PDB file of C-alpha atoms in Angstrom:
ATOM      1  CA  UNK A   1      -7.224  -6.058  29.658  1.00 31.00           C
ATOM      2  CA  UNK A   2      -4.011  -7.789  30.757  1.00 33.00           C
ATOM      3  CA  UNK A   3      -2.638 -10.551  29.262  1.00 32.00           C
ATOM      4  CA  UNK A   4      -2.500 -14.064  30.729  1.00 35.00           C
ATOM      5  CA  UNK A   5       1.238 -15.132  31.944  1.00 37.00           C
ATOM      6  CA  UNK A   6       1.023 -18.405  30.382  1.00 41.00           C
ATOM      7  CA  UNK A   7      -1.618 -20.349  27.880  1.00 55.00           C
ATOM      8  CA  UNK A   8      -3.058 -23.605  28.782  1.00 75.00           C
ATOM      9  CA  UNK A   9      -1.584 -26.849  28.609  1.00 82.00           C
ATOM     10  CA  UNK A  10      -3.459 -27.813  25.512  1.00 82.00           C
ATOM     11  CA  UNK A  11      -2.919 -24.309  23.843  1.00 82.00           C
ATOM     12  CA  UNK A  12       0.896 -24.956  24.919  1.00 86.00           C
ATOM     13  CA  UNK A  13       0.938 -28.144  23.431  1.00 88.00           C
ATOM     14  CA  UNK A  14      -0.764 -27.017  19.779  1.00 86.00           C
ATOM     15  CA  UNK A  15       2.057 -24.425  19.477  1.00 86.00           C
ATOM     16  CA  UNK A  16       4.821 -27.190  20.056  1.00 89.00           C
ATOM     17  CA  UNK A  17       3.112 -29.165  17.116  1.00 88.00           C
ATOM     18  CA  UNK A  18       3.098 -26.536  14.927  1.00 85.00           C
ATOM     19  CA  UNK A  19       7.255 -25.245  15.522  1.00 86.00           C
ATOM     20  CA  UNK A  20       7.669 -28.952  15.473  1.00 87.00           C
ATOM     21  CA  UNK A  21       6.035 -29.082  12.008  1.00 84.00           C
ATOM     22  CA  UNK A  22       3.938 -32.096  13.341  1.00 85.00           C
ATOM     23  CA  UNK A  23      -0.123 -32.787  13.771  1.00 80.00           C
ATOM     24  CA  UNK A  24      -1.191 -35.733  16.105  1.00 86.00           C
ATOM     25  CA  UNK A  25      -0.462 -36.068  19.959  1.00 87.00           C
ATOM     26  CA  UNK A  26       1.190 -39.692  19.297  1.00 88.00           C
ATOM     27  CA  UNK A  27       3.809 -37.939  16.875  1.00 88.00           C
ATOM     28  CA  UNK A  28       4.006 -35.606  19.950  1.00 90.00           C
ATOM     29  CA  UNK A  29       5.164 -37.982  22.417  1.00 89.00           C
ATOM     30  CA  UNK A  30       8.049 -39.972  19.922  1.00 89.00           C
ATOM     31  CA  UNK A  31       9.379 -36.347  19.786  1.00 87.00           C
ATOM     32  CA  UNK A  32       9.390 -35.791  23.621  1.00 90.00           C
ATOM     33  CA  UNK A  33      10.612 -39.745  23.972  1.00 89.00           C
ATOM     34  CA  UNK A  34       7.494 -40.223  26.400  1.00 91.00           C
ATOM     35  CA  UNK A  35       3.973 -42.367  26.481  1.00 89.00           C
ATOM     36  CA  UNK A  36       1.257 -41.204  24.119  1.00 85.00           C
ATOM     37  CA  UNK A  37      -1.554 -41.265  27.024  1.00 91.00           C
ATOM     38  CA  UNK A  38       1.283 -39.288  29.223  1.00 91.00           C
ATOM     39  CA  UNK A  39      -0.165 -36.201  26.534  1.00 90.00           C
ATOM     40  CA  UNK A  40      -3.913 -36.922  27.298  1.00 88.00           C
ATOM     41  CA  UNK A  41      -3.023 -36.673  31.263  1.00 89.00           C
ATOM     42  CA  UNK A  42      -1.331 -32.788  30.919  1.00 89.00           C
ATOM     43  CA  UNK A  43      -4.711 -31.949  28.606  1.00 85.00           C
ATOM     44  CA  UNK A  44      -6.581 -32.989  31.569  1.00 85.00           C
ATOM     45  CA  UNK A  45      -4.413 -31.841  34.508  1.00 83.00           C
ATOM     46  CA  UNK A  46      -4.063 -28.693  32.704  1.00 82.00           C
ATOM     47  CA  UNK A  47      -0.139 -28.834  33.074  1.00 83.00           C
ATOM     48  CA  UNK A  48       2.699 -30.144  31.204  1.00 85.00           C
ATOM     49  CA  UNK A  49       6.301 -30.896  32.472  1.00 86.00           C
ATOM     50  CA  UNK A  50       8.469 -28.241  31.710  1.00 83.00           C
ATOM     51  CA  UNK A  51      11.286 -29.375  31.717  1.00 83.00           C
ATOM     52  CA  UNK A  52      10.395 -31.656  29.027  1.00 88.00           C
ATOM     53  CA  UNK A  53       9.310 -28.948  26.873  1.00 88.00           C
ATOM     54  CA  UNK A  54      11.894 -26.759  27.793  1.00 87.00           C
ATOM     55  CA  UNK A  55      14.452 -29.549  26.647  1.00 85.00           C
ATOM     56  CA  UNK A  56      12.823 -30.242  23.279  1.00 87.00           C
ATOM     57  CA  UNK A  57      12.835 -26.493  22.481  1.00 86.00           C
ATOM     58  CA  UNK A  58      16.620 -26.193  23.598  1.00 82.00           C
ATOM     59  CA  UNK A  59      17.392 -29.181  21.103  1.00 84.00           C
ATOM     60  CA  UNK A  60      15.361 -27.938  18.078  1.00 83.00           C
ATOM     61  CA  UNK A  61      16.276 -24.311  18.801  1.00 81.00           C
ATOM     62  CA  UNK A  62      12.330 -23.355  19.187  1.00 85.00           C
ATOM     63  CA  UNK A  63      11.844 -20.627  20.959  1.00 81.00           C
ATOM     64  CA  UNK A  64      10.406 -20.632  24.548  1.00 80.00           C
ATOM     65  CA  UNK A  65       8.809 -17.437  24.705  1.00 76.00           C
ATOM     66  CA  UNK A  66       6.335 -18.446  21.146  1.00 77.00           C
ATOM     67  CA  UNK A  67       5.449 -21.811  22.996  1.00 82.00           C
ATOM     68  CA  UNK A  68       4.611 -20.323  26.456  1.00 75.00           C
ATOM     69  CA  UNK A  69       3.126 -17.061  26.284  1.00 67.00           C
ATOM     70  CA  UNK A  70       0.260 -15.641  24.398  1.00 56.00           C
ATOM     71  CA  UNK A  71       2.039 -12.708  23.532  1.00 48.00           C
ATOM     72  CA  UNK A  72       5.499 -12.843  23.132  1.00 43.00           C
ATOM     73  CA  UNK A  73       5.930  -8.922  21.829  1.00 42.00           C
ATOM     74  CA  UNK A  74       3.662  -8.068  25.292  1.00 39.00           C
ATOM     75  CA  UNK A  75       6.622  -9.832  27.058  1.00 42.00           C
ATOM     76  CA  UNK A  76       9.189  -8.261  24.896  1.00 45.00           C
ATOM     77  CA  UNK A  77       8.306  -5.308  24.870  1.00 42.00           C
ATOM     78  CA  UNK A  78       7.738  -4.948  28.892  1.00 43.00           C
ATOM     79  CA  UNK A  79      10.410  -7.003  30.215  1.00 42.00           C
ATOM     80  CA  UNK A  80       7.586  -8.358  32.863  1.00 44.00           C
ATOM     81  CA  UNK A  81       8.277 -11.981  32.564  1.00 43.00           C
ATOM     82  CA  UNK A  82      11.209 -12.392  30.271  1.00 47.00           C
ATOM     83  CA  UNK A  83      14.385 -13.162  31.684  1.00 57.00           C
ATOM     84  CA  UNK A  84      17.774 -13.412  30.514  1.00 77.00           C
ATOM     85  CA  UNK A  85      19.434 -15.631  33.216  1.00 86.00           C
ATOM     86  CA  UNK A  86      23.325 -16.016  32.943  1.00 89.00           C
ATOM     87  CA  UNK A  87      25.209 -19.246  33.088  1.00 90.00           C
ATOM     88  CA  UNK A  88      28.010 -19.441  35.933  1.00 93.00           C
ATOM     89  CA  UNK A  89      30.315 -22.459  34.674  1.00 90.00           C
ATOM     90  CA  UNK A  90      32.745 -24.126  36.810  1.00 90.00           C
ATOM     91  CA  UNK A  91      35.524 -22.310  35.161  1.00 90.00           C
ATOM     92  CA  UNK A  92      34.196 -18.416  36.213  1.00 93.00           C
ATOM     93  CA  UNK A  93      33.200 -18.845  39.366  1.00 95.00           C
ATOM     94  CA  UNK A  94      35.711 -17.557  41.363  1.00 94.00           C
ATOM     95  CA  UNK A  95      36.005 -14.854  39.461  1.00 94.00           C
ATOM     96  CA  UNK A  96      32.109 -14.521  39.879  1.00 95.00           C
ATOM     97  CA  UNK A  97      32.792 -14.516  43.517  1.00 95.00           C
ATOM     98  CA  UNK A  98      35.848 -11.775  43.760  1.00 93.00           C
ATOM     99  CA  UNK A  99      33.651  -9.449  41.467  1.00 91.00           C
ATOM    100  CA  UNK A 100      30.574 -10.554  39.892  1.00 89.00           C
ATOM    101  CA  UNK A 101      29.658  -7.573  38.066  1.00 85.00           C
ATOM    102  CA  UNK A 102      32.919  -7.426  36.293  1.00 86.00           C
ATOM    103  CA  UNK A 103      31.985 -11.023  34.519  1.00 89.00           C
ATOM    104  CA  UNK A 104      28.231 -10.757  33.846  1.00 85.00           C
ATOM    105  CA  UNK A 105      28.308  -9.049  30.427  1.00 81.00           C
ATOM    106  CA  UNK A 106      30.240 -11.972  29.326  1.00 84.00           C
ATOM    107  CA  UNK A 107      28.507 -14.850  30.343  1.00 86.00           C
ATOM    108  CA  UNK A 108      25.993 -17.109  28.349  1.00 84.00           C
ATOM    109  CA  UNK A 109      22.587 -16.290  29.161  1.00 81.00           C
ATOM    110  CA  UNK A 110      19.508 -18.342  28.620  1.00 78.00           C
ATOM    111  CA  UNK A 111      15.308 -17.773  29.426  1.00 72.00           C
ATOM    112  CA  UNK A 112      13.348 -20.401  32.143  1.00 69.00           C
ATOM    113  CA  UNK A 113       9.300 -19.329  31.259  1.00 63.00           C
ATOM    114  CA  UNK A 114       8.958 -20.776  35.285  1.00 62.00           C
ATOM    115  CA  UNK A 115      11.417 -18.312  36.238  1.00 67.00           C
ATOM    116  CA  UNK A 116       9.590 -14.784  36.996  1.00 62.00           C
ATOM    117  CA  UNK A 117      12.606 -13.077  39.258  1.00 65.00           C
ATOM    118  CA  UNK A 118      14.076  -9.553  37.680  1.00 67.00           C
ATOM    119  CA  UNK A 119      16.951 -11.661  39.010  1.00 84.00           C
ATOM    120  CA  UNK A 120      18.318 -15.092  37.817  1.00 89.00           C
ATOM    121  CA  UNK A 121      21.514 -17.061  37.804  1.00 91.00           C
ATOM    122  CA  UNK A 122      21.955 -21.094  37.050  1.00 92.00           C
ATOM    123  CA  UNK A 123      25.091 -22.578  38.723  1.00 94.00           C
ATOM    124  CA  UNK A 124      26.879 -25.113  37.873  1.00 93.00           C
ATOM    125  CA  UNK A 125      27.610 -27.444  40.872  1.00 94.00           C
ATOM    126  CA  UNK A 126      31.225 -28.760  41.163  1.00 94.00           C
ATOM    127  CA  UNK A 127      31.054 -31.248  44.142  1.00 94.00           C
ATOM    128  CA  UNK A 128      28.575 -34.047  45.336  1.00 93.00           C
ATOM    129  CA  UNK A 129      28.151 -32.672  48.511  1.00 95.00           C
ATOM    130  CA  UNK A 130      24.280 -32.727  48.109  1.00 93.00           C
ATOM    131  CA  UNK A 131      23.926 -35.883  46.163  1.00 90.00           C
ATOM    132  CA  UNK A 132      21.282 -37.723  45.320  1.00 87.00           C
ATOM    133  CA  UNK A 133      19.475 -34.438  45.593  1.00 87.00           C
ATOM    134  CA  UNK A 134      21.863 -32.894  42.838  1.00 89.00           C
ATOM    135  CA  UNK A 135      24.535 -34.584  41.098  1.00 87.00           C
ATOM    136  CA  UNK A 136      28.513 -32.869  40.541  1.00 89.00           C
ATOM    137  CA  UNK A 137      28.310 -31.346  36.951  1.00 87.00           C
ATOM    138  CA  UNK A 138      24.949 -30.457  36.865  1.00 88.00           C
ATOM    139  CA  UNK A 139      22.829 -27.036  36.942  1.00 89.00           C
ATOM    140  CA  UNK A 140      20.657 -25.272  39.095  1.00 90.00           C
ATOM    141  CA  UNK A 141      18.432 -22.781  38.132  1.00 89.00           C
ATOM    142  CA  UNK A 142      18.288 -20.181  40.784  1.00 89.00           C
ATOM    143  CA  UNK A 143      16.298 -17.210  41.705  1.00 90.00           C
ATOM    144  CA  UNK A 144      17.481 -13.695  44.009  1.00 90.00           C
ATOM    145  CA  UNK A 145      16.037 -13.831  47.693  1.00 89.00           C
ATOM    146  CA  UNK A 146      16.801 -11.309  50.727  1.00 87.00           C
ATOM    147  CA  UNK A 147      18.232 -12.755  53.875  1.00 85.00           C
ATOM    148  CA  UNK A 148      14.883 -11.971  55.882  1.00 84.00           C
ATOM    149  CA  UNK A 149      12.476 -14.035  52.856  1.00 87.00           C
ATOM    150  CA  UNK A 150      14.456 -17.357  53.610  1.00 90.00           C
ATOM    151  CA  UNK A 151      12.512 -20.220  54.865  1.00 91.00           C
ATOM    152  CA  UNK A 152      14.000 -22.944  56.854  1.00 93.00           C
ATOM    153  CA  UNK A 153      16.277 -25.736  55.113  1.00 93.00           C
ATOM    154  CA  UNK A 154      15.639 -24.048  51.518  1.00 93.00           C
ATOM    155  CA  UNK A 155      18.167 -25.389  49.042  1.00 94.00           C
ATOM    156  CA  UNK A 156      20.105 -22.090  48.213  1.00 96.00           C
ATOM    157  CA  UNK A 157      23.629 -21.090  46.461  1.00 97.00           C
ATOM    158  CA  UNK A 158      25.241 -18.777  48.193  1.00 97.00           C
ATOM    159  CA  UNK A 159      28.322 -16.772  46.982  1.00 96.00           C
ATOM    160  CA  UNK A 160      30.897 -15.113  49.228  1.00 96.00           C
ATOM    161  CA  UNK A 161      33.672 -13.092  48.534  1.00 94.00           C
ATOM    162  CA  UNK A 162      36.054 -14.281  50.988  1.00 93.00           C
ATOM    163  CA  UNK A 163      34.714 -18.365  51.212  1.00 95.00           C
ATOM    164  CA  UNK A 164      33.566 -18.672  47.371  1.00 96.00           C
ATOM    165  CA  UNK A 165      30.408 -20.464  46.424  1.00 97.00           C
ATOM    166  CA  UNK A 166      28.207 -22.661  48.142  1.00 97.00           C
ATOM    167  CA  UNK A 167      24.911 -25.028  47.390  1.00 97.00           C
ATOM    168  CA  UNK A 168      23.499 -26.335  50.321  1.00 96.00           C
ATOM    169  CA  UNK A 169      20.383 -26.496  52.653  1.00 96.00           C
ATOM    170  CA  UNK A 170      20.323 -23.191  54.760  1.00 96.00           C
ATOM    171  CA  UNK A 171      19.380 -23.042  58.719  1.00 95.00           C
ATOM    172  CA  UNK A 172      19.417 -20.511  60.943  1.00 92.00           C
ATOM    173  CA  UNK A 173      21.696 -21.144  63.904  1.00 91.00           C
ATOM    174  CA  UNK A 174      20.101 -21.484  67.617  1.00 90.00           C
ATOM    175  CA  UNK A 175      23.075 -20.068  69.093  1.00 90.00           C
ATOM    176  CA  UNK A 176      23.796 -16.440  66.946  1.00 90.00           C
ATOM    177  CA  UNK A 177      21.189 -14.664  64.959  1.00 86.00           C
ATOM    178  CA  UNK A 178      24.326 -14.038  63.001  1.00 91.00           C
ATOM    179  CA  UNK A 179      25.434 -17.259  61.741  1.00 95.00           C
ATOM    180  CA  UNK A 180      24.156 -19.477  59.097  1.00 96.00           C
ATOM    181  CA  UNK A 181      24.743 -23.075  59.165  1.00 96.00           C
ATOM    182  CA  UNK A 182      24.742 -24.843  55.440  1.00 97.00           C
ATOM    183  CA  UNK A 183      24.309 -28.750  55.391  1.00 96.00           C
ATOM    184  CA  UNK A 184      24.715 -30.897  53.020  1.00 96.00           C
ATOM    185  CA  UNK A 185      22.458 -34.262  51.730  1.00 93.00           C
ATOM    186  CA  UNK A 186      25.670 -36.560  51.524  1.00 93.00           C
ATOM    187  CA  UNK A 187      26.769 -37.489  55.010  1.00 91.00           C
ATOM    188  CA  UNK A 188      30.936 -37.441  53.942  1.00 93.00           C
ATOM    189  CA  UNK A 189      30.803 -33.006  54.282  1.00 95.00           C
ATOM    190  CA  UNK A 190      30.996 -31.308  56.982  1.00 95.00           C
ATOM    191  CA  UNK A 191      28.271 -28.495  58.336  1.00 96.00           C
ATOM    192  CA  UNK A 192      29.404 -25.221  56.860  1.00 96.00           C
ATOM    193  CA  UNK A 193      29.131 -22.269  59.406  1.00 95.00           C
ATOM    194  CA  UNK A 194      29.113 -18.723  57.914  1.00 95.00           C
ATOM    195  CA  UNK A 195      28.637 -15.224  59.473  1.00 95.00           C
ATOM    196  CA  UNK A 196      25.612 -13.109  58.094  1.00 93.00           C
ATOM    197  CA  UNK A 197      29.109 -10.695  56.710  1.00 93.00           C
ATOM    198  CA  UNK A 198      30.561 -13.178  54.690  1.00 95.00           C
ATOM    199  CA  UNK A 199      27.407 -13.907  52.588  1.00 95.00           C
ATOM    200  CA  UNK A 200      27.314 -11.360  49.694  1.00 94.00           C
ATOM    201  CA  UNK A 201      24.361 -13.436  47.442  1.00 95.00           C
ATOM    202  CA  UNK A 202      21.873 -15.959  48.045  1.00 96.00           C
ATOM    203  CA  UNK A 203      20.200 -17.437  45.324  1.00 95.00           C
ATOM    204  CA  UNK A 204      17.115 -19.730  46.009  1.00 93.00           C
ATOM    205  CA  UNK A 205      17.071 -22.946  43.469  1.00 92.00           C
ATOM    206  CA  UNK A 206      14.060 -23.244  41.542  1.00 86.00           C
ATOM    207  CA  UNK A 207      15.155 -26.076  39.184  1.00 84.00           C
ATOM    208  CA  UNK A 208      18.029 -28.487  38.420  1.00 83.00           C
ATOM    209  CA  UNK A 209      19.418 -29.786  34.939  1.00 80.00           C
ATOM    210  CA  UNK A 210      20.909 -32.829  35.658  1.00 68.00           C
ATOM    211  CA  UNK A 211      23.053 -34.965  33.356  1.00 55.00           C
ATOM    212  CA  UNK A 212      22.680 -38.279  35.176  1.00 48.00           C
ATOM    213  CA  UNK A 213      18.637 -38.635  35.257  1.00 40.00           C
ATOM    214  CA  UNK A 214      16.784 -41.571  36.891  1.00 41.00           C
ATOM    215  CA  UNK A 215      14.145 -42.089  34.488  1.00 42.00           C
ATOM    216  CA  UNK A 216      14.864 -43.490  30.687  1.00 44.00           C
ATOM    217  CA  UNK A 217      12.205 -41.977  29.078  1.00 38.00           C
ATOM    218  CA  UNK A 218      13.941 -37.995  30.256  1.00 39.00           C
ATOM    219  CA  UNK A 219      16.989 -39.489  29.816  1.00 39.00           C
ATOM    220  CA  UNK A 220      18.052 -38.863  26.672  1.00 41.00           C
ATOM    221  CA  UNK A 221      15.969 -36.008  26.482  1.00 39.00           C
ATOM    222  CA  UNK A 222      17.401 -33.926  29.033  1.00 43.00           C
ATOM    223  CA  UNK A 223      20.973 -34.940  28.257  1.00 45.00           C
ATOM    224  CA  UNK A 224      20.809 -33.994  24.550  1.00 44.00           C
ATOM    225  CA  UNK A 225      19.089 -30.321  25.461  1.00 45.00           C
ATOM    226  CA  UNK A 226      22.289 -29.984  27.028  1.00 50.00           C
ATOM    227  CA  UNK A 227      24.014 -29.718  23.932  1.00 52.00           C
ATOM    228  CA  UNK A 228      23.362 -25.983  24.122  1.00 49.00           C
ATOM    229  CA  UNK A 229      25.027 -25.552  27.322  1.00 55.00           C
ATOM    230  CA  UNK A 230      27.941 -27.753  26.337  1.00 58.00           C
ATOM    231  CA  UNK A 231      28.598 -25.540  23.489  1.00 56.00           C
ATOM    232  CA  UNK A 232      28.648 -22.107  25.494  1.00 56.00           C
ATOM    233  CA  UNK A 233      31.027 -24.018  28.115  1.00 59.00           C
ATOM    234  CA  UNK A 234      33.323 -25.024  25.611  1.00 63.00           C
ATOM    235  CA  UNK A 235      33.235 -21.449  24.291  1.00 57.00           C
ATOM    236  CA  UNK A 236      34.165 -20.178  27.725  1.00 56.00           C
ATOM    237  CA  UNK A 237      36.737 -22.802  28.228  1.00 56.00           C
ATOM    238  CA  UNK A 238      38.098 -21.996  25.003  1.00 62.00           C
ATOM    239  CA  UNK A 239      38.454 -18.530  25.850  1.00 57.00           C
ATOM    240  CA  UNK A 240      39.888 -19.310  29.226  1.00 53.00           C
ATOM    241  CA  UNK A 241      42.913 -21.315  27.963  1.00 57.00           C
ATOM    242  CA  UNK A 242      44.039 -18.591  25.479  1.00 55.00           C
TER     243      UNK A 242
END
């Protein structure tokens, strides 16, 4: 019989308690900085917010693949769901863009339980071209997708050798099958046209770490799980300045 992918909220939840060495819901939520009753709505809804949990984990160095998955040696072992997703930082991405494979044994590389790709990258974004969407300094989490599988105004990075790298909405232009238009949320860029040639990677974003985030109570939450990324970017910039 095959495994399940993923336990139930609840299940997911009783794990967290027990890496977190705690036993009620309410000592739950002062851990995850959110409202006790917010616990008692995932039980029922059957979901949680990731992001959330993935943060906490990040912060107390728990490990995602015990929390989410019944069987973490099934995973293991298989290499069906597990993914080791590298970190492009501001400072290697142009390299990442002359020759990618010459710079992905040395990047950090992290595992998203949402992401299920054999492929993964998470960007970091350098400009606020697509702001409020996603803020400069940030991360997106980002899948592999073919040309052909690309829907209409998908948020996307795309990396070029000769034009570098790109995170925008994607269209298809009217005039050439050809050419790909790339637009952006704040009004102050400029459409970006590119031929079907010049794109050698698009990358379809399935989640964003943000450092500035609207709501107080994932506020500090989010910000402090990116202590881990802070610390393999000032590894990298470290090594860059040598």
């Amino acid at each position: 019989m095959q495994e399940k992918i993923s336990p139930n909220a609840s299940f997911i939840l009783i794990k967290l308690k027990k890496a977190l060495k705690i036993s009620s819901d309410k000592q739950l939520s002062e851990f995850l900085n959110i409202k006790p009753n917010t616990i008692s709505t995932w039980k029922k809804r059957n979901s949680v917010d990731y992001k959330i949990i993935i943060s906490i984990c990040e912060l107390y160095e728990i490990d995602l693949n015990e929390i989410f998955y019944d069987d973490v040696n099934h995973f293991d072992k298989n290499k069906n769901y597990l993914t080791d997703t590298p970190l492009v930082c501001r400072e290697s991405q142009f390299q990442y863009c002359v020759d990618s494979s010459s710079i992905l044994y040395s990047l950090p590389k992290f595992n998203f339980p949402f992401i299920r790709s054999e492929s993964s990258r998470v960007f970091q974004v350098l400009s606020n071209n697509m702001f409020p969407i996603i803020d400069e300094n940030s991360f997106v989490i980002c899948e592999e997708i073919e040309k052909e599988h690309i829907q209409e105004n998908s948020l996307v990075v795309i990396v070029s050798k000769s034009k570098g790298l790109f995170i925008n909405r994607i269209h298809r232009s009217q005039k050439s099958k050809d050419v790909y238009l790339l637009s952006s949320e704040n009004s102050f860029f400029e459409t970006i046209k590119l031929e079907t040639a010049e794109i050698n990677e698009i990358w379809l974003v399935k989640g964003i770490l943000s450092y500035n985030v609207t709501n107080d109570n994932k506020s500090k939450i989010i910000n402090d799980s990116l202590v881990v990324l802070d610390k393999a970017l000032a590894k990298i910039k470290t090594d860059y300045t040598k």
